[in-house]
Short mmCIF file of C-alpha atoms in Angstrom, two decimals:
data_model
loop_
_atom_site.label_atom_id
_atom_site.label_comp_id
_atom_site.label_asym_id
_atom_site.label_seq_id
_atom_site.Cartn_x
_atom_site.Cartn_y
_atom_site.Cartn_z
CA MET A 45 96.08 72.90 94.94
CA THR A 46 94.29 75.84 93.36
CA LYS A 47 96.62 78.70 92.52
CA ARG A 48 95.38 81.91 94.06
CA GLY A 49 94.13 84.62 91.69
CA VAL A 50 95.71 88.03 91.22
CA LEU A 51 94.12 91.21 92.59
CA ILE A 52 94.19 94.00 89.99
CA VAL A 53 93.34 97.54 91.04
CA VAL A 54 92.35 99.88 88.20
CA SER A 55 92.23 103.63 88.80
CA GLY A 56 92.24 106.72 86.67
CA PRO A 57 90.63 110.14 86.55
CA SER A 58 86.89 110.50 86.19
CA GLY A 59 86.04 110.43 82.48
CA VAL A 60 89.17 108.57 81.32
CA GLY A 61 87.07 105.56 80.33
CA LYS A 62 87.56 103.00 83.12
CA ASP A 63 83.99 101.70 82.83
CA SER A 64 84.15 101.55 79.04
CA VAL A 65 87.44 99.64 79.05
CA LEU A 66 86.23 97.15 81.68
CA ARG A 67 82.86 96.71 79.92
CA MET A 68 84.72 95.77 76.75
CA TYR A 69 87.31 93.68 78.60
CA MET A 70 85.16 91.47 80.83
CA PRO A 71 82.86 89.48 78.50
CA GLY A 72 84.16 85.94 78.03
CA LYS A 73 86.88 86.28 80.69
CA THR A 74 85.97 83.22 82.76
CA CYS A 75 89.01 83.51 85.05
CA VAL A 76 88.60 87.22 85.82
CA LYS A 77 85.86 88.71 87.99
CA LEU A 78 84.97 92.38 88.39
CA SER A 79 84.28 93.41 91.97
CA ILE A 80 80.95 95.12 92.62
CA SER A 81 81.21 98.02 95.08
CA SER A 82 78.67 98.51 97.84
CA THR A 83 77.10 101.93 98.25
CA THR A 84 74.49 103.68 100.35
CA ARG A 85 73.54 105.97 97.47
CA ILE A 86 70.06 105.67 95.89
CA PRO A 87 70.14 103.74 92.57
CA ARG A 88 70.04 106.00 89.50
CA GLN A 89 67.66 105.16 86.69
CA GLY A 90 68.76 101.98 84.96
CA GLU A 91 71.15 100.90 87.72
CA VAL A 92 70.67 97.29 88.79
CA ASP A 93 71.37 96.06 92.34
CA GLY A 94 74.19 93.50 92.31
CA GLU A 95 75.29 94.55 88.84
CA HIS A 96 76.28 98.23 88.98
CA TYR A 97 76.49 98.34 92.77
CA ASN A 98 75.29 96.48 95.81
CA PHE A 99 72.84 99.02 97.16
CA VAL A 100 72.73 98.81 100.96
CA SER A 101 71.41 100.92 103.81
CA ARG A 102 73.64 103.23 105.79
CA GLU A 103 73.10 100.97 108.81
CA VAL A 104 74.28 97.86 106.96
CA PHE A 105 77.31 99.71 105.53
CA GLU A 106 78.35 101.13 108.90
CA GLY A 107 77.99 97.65 110.42
CA MET A 108 80.42 96.31 107.81
CA ILE A 109 82.87 99.12 108.57
CA ALA A 110 82.63 98.38 112.30
CA ARG A 111 83.30 94.66 111.69
CA HIS A 112 86.28 95.48 109.40
CA GLU A 113 84.51 93.83 106.48
CA MET A 114 85.49 96.54 103.98
CA LEU A 115 88.77 96.29 102.05
CA GLU A 116 88.49 100.04 101.44
CA TYR A 117 85.68 102.55 101.67
CA ALA A 118 85.15 106.27 101.31
CA GLU A 119 82.38 108.82 101.68
CA TYR A 120 81.55 111.11 98.73
CA ALA A 121 78.77 113.67 98.76
CA GLY A 122 77.20 112.08 101.83
CA ASN A 123 77.20 108.50 100.52
CA TYR A 124 79.45 105.58 101.34
CA TYR A 125 81.20 103.55 98.62
CA GLY A 126 83.33 100.52 99.44
CA THR A 127 84.64 97.08 98.54
CA PRO A 128 83.49 94.14 100.69
CA LYS A 129 86.53 92.09 101.68
CA LYS A 130 84.96 88.63 101.83
CA TRP A 131 83.89 88.38 98.19
CA VAL A 132 87.31 89.55 97.02
CA GLU A 133 89.08 87.06 99.30
CA ASP A 134 86.82 84.11 98.36
CA THR A 135 87.16 84.83 94.64
CA LEU A 136 90.97 85.07 94.79
CA ALA A 137 91.08 81.85 96.86
CA SER A 138 89.02 80.10 94.16
CA GLY A 139 91.83 80.89 91.68
CA LYS A 140 90.10 83.69 89.80
CA HIS A 141 91.63 87.11 89.27
CA VAL A 142 89.69 90.06 90.69
CA ILE A 143 89.57 93.55 89.18
CA LEU A 144 88.71 96.42 91.52
CA GLU A 145 87.89 99.79 90.04
CA VAL A 146 88.70 102.31 92.77
CA GLU A 147 89.77 105.91 93.14
CA LEU A 148 93.26 107.06 94.11
CA ILE A 149 92.69 107.09 97.88
CA GLY A 150 91.14 103.62 97.86
CA ALA A 151 94.00 102.34 95.70
CA LEU A 152 96.60 103.69 98.12
CA LYS A 153 94.76 102.02 101.04
CA ILE A 154 94.69 98.69 99.20
CA ARG A 155 98.37 99.06 98.27
CA ALA A 156 99.24 99.29 101.97
CA LEU A 157 97.12 96.21 102.83
CA THR A 158 97.92 93.94 99.87
CA PRO A 159 101.34 94.68 98.40
CA GLU A 160 100.99 91.68 96.06
CA ALA A 161 98.11 93.36 94.21
CA VAL A 162 98.81 94.90 90.80
CA PHE A 163 98.02 98.59 90.37
CA VAL A 164 97.06 99.94 86.96
CA PHE A 165 96.52 103.62 86.18
CA LEU A 166 94.37 104.34 83.14
CA MET A 167 95.76 107.56 81.67
CA PRO A 168 94.12 109.90 79.17
CA PRO A 169 96.27 110.66 76.10
CA SER A 170 96.23 114.31 77.26
CA LEU A 171 94.32 116.59 79.64
CA LYS A 172 92.67 118.11 76.56
CA ALA A 173 91.39 114.66 75.50
CA LEU A 174 90.00 114.12 79.01
CA GLU A 175 88.25 117.50 79.02
CA ASP A 176 86.76 116.79 75.58
CA ARG A 177 85.40 113.50 76.89
CA LEU A 178 83.85 115.13 79.96
CA ILE A 179 82.27 117.85 77.77
CA GLY A 180 81.12 115.19 75.28
CA ARG A 181 79.17 113.37 77.98
CA GLY A 182 76.83 116.37 78.04
CA THR A 183 75.89 115.65 81.64
CA GLU A 184 78.26 118.01 83.44
CA THR A 185 78.13 121.73 84.13
CA ILE A 186 81.17 123.90 83.34
CA ALA A 187 81.84 124.22 87.08
CA SER A 188 81.67 120.45 87.53
CA ILE A 189 84.06 119.91 84.58
CA ASP A 190 86.53 122.40 86.08
CA LYS A 191 86.37 120.56 89.39
CA ARG A 192 86.89 117.17 87.73
CA MET A 193 89.83 118.51 85.69
CA LYS A 194 91.54 119.78 88.86
CA ALA A 195 90.99 116.39 90.51
CA ALA A 196 92.30 114.67 87.36
CA ARG A 197 95.54 116.70 87.41
CA ASN A 198 96.09 115.66 91.01
CA GLU A 199 95.37 111.99 90.31
CA ILE A 200 97.69 111.97 87.28
CA LEU A 201 100.47 113.46 89.40
CA HIS A 202 100.08 110.38 91.66
CA ALA A 203 100.23 107.89 88.76
CA GLY A 204 103.83 107.13 89.75
CA ALA A 205 102.46 105.17 92.73
CA TYR A 206 100.93 102.57 90.35
CA ASP A 207 102.78 99.59 88.86
CA TYR A 208 101.53 100.11 85.33
CA ILE A 209 100.29 102.98 83.19
CA VAL A 210 97.89 102.24 80.33
CA VAL A 211 97.32 105.22 78.04
CA ASN A 212 93.72 104.93 76.83
CA HIS A 213 94.17 105.78 73.14
CA THR A 214 91.55 103.23 72.08
CA LEU A 215 89.40 100.85 74.13
CA GLN A 216 90.68 97.89 72.11
CA GLU A 217 94.35 98.71 72.81
CA SER A 218 93.66 99.34 76.49
CA CYS A 219 91.90 95.97 76.82
CA GLU A 220 94.88 94.24 75.20
CA MET A 221 97.30 96.00 77.55
CA LEU A 222 95.18 95.12 80.59
CA ASP A 223 95.17 91.49 79.48
CA VAL A 224 98.96 91.47 79.12
CA ILE A 225 99.35 92.98 82.60
CA ILE A 226 97.03 90.41 84.23
CA ASN A 227 98.64 87.46 82.45
CA ALA A 228 102.14 88.66 83.37
CA ALA A 229 101.08 89.18 87.00
CA ALA A 230 100.11 85.51 87.24
CA LEU A 231 103.64 84.56 86.10
CA ARG A 232 105.42 86.60 88.77
CA THR A 233 107.73 84.56 90.98
CA SER A 234 106.00 86.05 94.03
CA HIS A 235 102.77 84.53 92.71
CA GLN A 236 104.27 81.09 92.03
CA LYS A 237 106.22 80.51 95.23
CA ASP A 238 105.20 76.85 95.45
CA ILE A 239 106.65 75.93 92.07
CA ILE A 240 110.28 75.85 93.21
CA GLY A 241 109.55 73.29 95.92
CA GLU A 242 107.25 71.29 93.64
CA VAL A 243 109.88 70.96 90.92
CA ILE A 244 112.67 70.12 93.39
CA ASN A 245 110.64 67.56 95.34
CA HIS A 246 108.71 65.83 92.54
CA ALA A 247 111.83 64.48 90.90
CA MET B 149 111.63 110.94 71.88
CA THR B 150 112.33 107.25 71.45
CA LYS B 151 111.18 105.20 74.41
CA ARG B 152 114.01 103.07 75.74
CA GLY B 153 113.72 99.29 75.29
CA VAL B 154 113.45 96.79 78.12
CA LEU B 155 116.34 94.50 79.10
CA ILE B 156 115.13 90.92 79.61
CA VAL B 157 117.44 88.39 81.23
CA VAL B 158 116.53 84.74 80.62
CA SER B 159 118.15 82.01 82.72
CA GLY B 160 117.42 78.43 83.54
CA PRO B 161 119.25 75.16 84.05
CA SER B 162 121.25 73.58 81.26
CA GLY B 163 118.89 71.45 79.17
CA VAL B 164 115.66 73.24 80.14
CA GLY B 165 115.27 74.53 76.57
CA LYS B 166 116.35 78.19 76.67
CA ASP B 167 117.84 78.05 73.17
CA SER B 168 114.81 76.22 71.76
CA VAL B 169 112.35 78.71 73.28
CA LEU B 170 114.32 81.72 72.05
CA ARG B 171 114.82 80.18 68.59
CA MET B 172 111.05 79.81 68.30
CA TYR B 173 110.35 83.21 69.87
CA MET B 174 112.65 85.52 67.93
CA PRO B 175 111.64 85.22 64.24
CA GLY B 176 109.50 88.18 63.19
CA LYS B 177 110.03 90.09 66.46
CA THR B 178 111.26 93.38 64.96
CA CYS B 179 111.32 95.23 68.29
CA VAL B 180 113.22 92.54 70.23
CA LYS B 181 116.91 91.70 69.74
CA LEU B 182 118.79 88.72 71.13
CA SER B 183 122.21 89.58 72.52
CA ILE B 184 125.13 87.58 71.12
CA SER B 185 127.69 86.61 73.75
CA SER B 186 131.41 86.96 73.13
CA THR B 187 133.62 83.98 73.87
CA THR B 188 137.25 82.94 73.60
CA ARG B 189 136.28 79.32 72.98
CA ILE B 190 137.00 77.73 69.55
CA PRO B 191 133.87 77.55 67.34
CA ARG B 192 132.24 74.10 67.27
CA GLN B 193 131.25 72.60 63.95
CA GLY B 194 128.36 74.56 62.47
CA GLU B 195 128.74 77.58 64.78
CA VAL B 196 128.79 80.88 62.93
CA ASP B 197 130.73 83.93 64.18
CA GLY B 198 128.32 86.77 64.99
CA GLU B 199 125.35 84.41 65.06
CA HIS B 200 125.95 81.83 67.79
CA TYR B 201 128.76 83.79 69.45
CA ASN B 202 131.22 86.54 68.72
CA PHE B 203 134.42 84.52 68.69
CA VAL B 204 137.30 86.65 69.93
CA SER B 205 140.86 86.08 71.10
CA ARG B 206 141.75 85.92 74.78
CA GLU B 207 143.70 89.16 74.33
CA VAL B 208 140.70 91.02 72.90
CA PHE B 209 138.39 89.66 75.65
CA GLU B 210 140.77 90.59 78.46
CA GLY B 211 141.14 94.07 76.94
CA MET B 212 137.34 94.48 77.10
CA ILE B 213 137.31 93.34 80.73
CA ALA B 214 140.08 95.82 81.57
CA ARG B 215 138.14 98.67 79.89
CA HIS B 216 134.90 97.66 81.74
CA GLU B 217 133.24 96.93 78.42
CA MET B 218 131.54 93.73 79.64
CA LEU B 219 128.10 93.88 81.27
CA GLU B 220 128.89 90.46 82.79
CA TYR B 221 131.42 87.75 82.06
CA ALA B 222 132.54 84.43 83.46
CA GLU B 223 135.17 81.79 82.81
CA TYR B 224 134.06 78.17 82.25
CA ALA B 225 136.45 75.34 81.48
CA GLY B 226 139.23 77.76 80.64
CA ASN B 227 137.20 79.94 78.26
CA TYR B 228 135.68 83.37 78.76
CA TYR B 229 132.01 84.05 78.00
CA GLY B 230 130.50 87.52 78.34
CA THR B 231 128.04 90.19 77.20
CA PRO B 232 129.51 93.33 75.60
CA LYS B 233 127.90 96.37 77.22
CA LYS B 234 127.94 98.78 74.28
CA TRP B 235 125.72 96.75 71.94
CA VAL B 236 123.16 96.19 74.73
CA GLU B 237 123.14 99.90 75.63
CA ASP B 238 122.89 101.11 72.01
CA THR B 239 120.08 98.68 71.22
CA LEU B 240 118.05 99.67 74.32
CA ALA B 241 118.61 103.36 73.50
CA SER B 242 117.24 102.74 69.98
CA GLY B 243 113.97 101.63 71.61
CA LYS B 244 114.35 97.90 71.02
CA HIS B 245 114.06 95.32 73.79
CA VAL B 246 117.12 93.14 74.39
CA ILE B 247 117.07 89.52 75.55
CA LEU B 248 120.17 88.21 77.29
CA GLU B 249 120.50 84.48 77.87
CA VAL B 250 122.84 84.13 80.84
CA GLU B 251 123.53 81.75 83.70
CA LEU B 252 122.58 82.35 87.33
CA ILE B 253 125.80 84.13 88.34
CA GLY B 254 125.67 86.46 85.32
CA ALA B 255 122.00 87.18 86.01
CA LEU B 256 122.73 88.12 89.63
CA LYS B 257 125.53 90.46 88.47
CA ILE B 258 123.21 92.15 85.96
CA ARG B 259 120.48 92.43 88.61
CA ALA B 260 122.85 94.44 90.80
CA LEU B 261 123.85 96.74 87.91
CA THR B 262 120.48 97.23 86.19
CA PRO B 263 117.59 96.85 88.64
CA GLU B 264 115.13 97.94 85.90
CA ALA B 265 115.87 94.79 83.89
CA VAL B 266 113.31 91.96 83.93
CA PHE B 267 114.52 88.55 85.10
CA VAL B 268 112.87 85.40 83.77
CA PHE B 269 113.66 81.89 84.99
CA LEU B 270 112.80 79.10 82.58
CA MET B 271 111.80 76.16 84.77
CA PRO B 272 111.53 72.48 83.78
CA PRO B 273 108.16 70.89 84.65
CA SER B 274 110.12 68.54 86.98
CA LEU B 275 113.70 67.41 87.63
CA LYS B 276 112.76 64.12 85.98
CA ALA B 277 111.70 65.94 82.79
CA LEU B 278 115.01 67.81 82.80
CA GLU B 279 117.02 64.61 83.24
CA ASP B 280 115.05 62.94 80.43
CA ARG B 281 115.88 65.88 78.17
CA LEU B 282 119.59 65.73 79.00
CA ILE B 283 119.62 61.94 78.41
CA GLY B 284 117.63 62.43 75.20
CA ARG B 285 120.29 64.73 73.76
CA GLY B 286 122.54 61.70 73.59
CA THR B 287 125.63 63.90 73.84
CA GLU B 288 126.30 63.61 77.57
CA THR B 289 127.99 60.96 79.70
CA ILE B 290 126.26 59.70 82.85
CA ALA B 291 128.82 61.59 84.96
CA SER B 292 128.16 64.78 83.01
CA ILE B 293 124.38 64.38 83.42
CA ASP B 294 124.81 63.90 87.18
CA LYS B 295 126.90 67.06 87.34
CA ARG B 296 124.34 69.05 85.33
CA MET B 297 121.48 67.76 87.51
CA LYS B 298 123.29 68.90 90.68
CA ALA B 299 123.88 72.31 89.12
CA ALA B 300 120.20 72.43 88.01
CA ARG B 301 118.96 71.79 91.56
CA ASN B 302 121.09 74.66 92.81
CA GLU B 303 119.90 77.01 90.06
CA ILE B 304 116.24 76.11 90.67
CA LEU B 305 116.68 76.84 94.38
CA HIS B 306 117.73 80.38 93.32
CA ALA B 307 114.72 80.90 91.04
CA GLY B 308 113.16 83.07 93.75
CA ALA B 309 115.64 85.79 92.81
CA TYR B 310 113.98 86.20 89.40
CA ASP B 311 110.90 88.34 88.66
CA TYR B 312 109.09 85.69 86.64
CA ILE B 313 109.01 81.91 86.39
CA VAL B 314 108.01 80.31 83.09
CA VAL B 315 107.47 76.56 83.35
CA ASN B 316 108.54 75.12 79.99
CA HIS B 317 105.72 72.63 79.36
CA THR B 318 105.70 73.36 75.63
CA LEU B 319 107.81 75.73 73.53
CA GLN B 320 104.68 77.41 72.18
CA GLU B 321 103.32 78.18 75.66
CA SER B 322 106.70 79.39 76.88
CA CYS B 323 106.99 81.76 73.89
CA GLU B 324 103.54 83.17 74.64
CA MET B 325 104.42 83.69 78.30
CA LEU B 326 107.72 85.37 77.38
CA ASP B 327 105.83 87.69 75.04
CA VAL B 328 103.34 88.62 77.79
CA ILE B 329 106.20 89.35 80.20
CA ILE B 330 108.05 91.58 77.71
CA ASN B 331 104.91 93.47 76.71
CA ALA B 332 103.92 94.02 80.34
CA ALA B 333 107.45 95.20 81.21
CA ALA B 334 107.14 97.98 78.62
CA LEU B 335 103.94 99.16 80.38
CA ARG B 336 105.54 99.45 83.82
CA THR B 337 105.28 102.91 85.34
CA SER B 338 109.04 102.81 85.97
CA HIS B 339 109.47 102.40 82.22
CA GLN B 340 107.10 105.23 81.27
CA LYS B 341 108.22 107.93 83.68
CA ASP B 342 107.93 110.69 81.06
CA ILE B 343 104.25 110.07 80.40
CA ILE B 344 102.99 111.78 83.56
CA GLY B 345 104.75 115.04 82.70
CA GLU B 346 103.75 114.79 79.04
CA VAL B 347 100.06 114.39 79.83
CA ILE B 348 100.08 117.15 82.44
CA ASN B 349 102.01 119.63 80.30
CA HIS B 350 100.48 119.00 76.89
CA ALA B 351 97.05 120.14 77.93
#
């Protein structure tokens, strides 16, 4: 019997480096899959359908909501973003672990639905370090940075709701910590319920 | 401020290989300490005081019980075995992780006292493999093996009370899994409570 994979939810404030950590982490990980969100937003330059997002129409997205086919979804700035349930479920059933990168609200929704999932909060070393990163991107206005820093403070204050905190000092370290968390999650008793019976009965 | 160490409790049926796994695991682990049990039993040939056990008199042991200085203790075959609380507490406070090797009853007692500890059950690949190991030792009578196998069945049926199950296919694999579990435990949010305040306040 294939052992079900582990669902790992990774959150953290905008600019903390979630994408960078996962981009470094994923290559070569044959037993871990990164979920691709669906969105109704127009692709930005360089964004590839099915790689960065599944780009869908508003009609398609709202149909999926109506049929309860979204594990979580939210609307930001007039566009929907969400995680299709079926792909996540099929991938876990095939024995592979699934990483979802979602924001605080989405993470809390998933926590309520799937208590066996593992919740990881990627934390900046300090608010100053986060602000420096946002400024360093060079793509944000001062007003936008202020707004993101306020949101970051709020998200960090909710980090206690996650199972694990990974302080993103370096990408390499964060990848190693993420790996440890995923490997440990697969060893949890709650994830290996069948073993007790197997050992007892296959004397 | 020194971050407190993690308490790891390792149990498993007699003969599963707890000693062998820990003997392979410990060397070179500067941030992990293995707790030495105290006992009133007479040292066997080759056993070194302060290495295999702290050998103490019945009077000394009962004094420690009376002063609540034992984290857990039990009496087997007329001898006391127990874990002195102070050494465990001091070592955790110094930032080092502590491994306790204790039986089911001791583990359940510690679980009630220290819910933040991590409980690992070392599982044989099968009851047959366990029996083969006990027979292979060549030190047990058939009656003694039968008794141990009955006890093993009972302990395995309680494995669900532990946080993690490590199936001891090979010592090497079990050491790697134990390492993953300990490293993940140190990343738990419950173990890094101060970080949220530190990040928020050290802007």
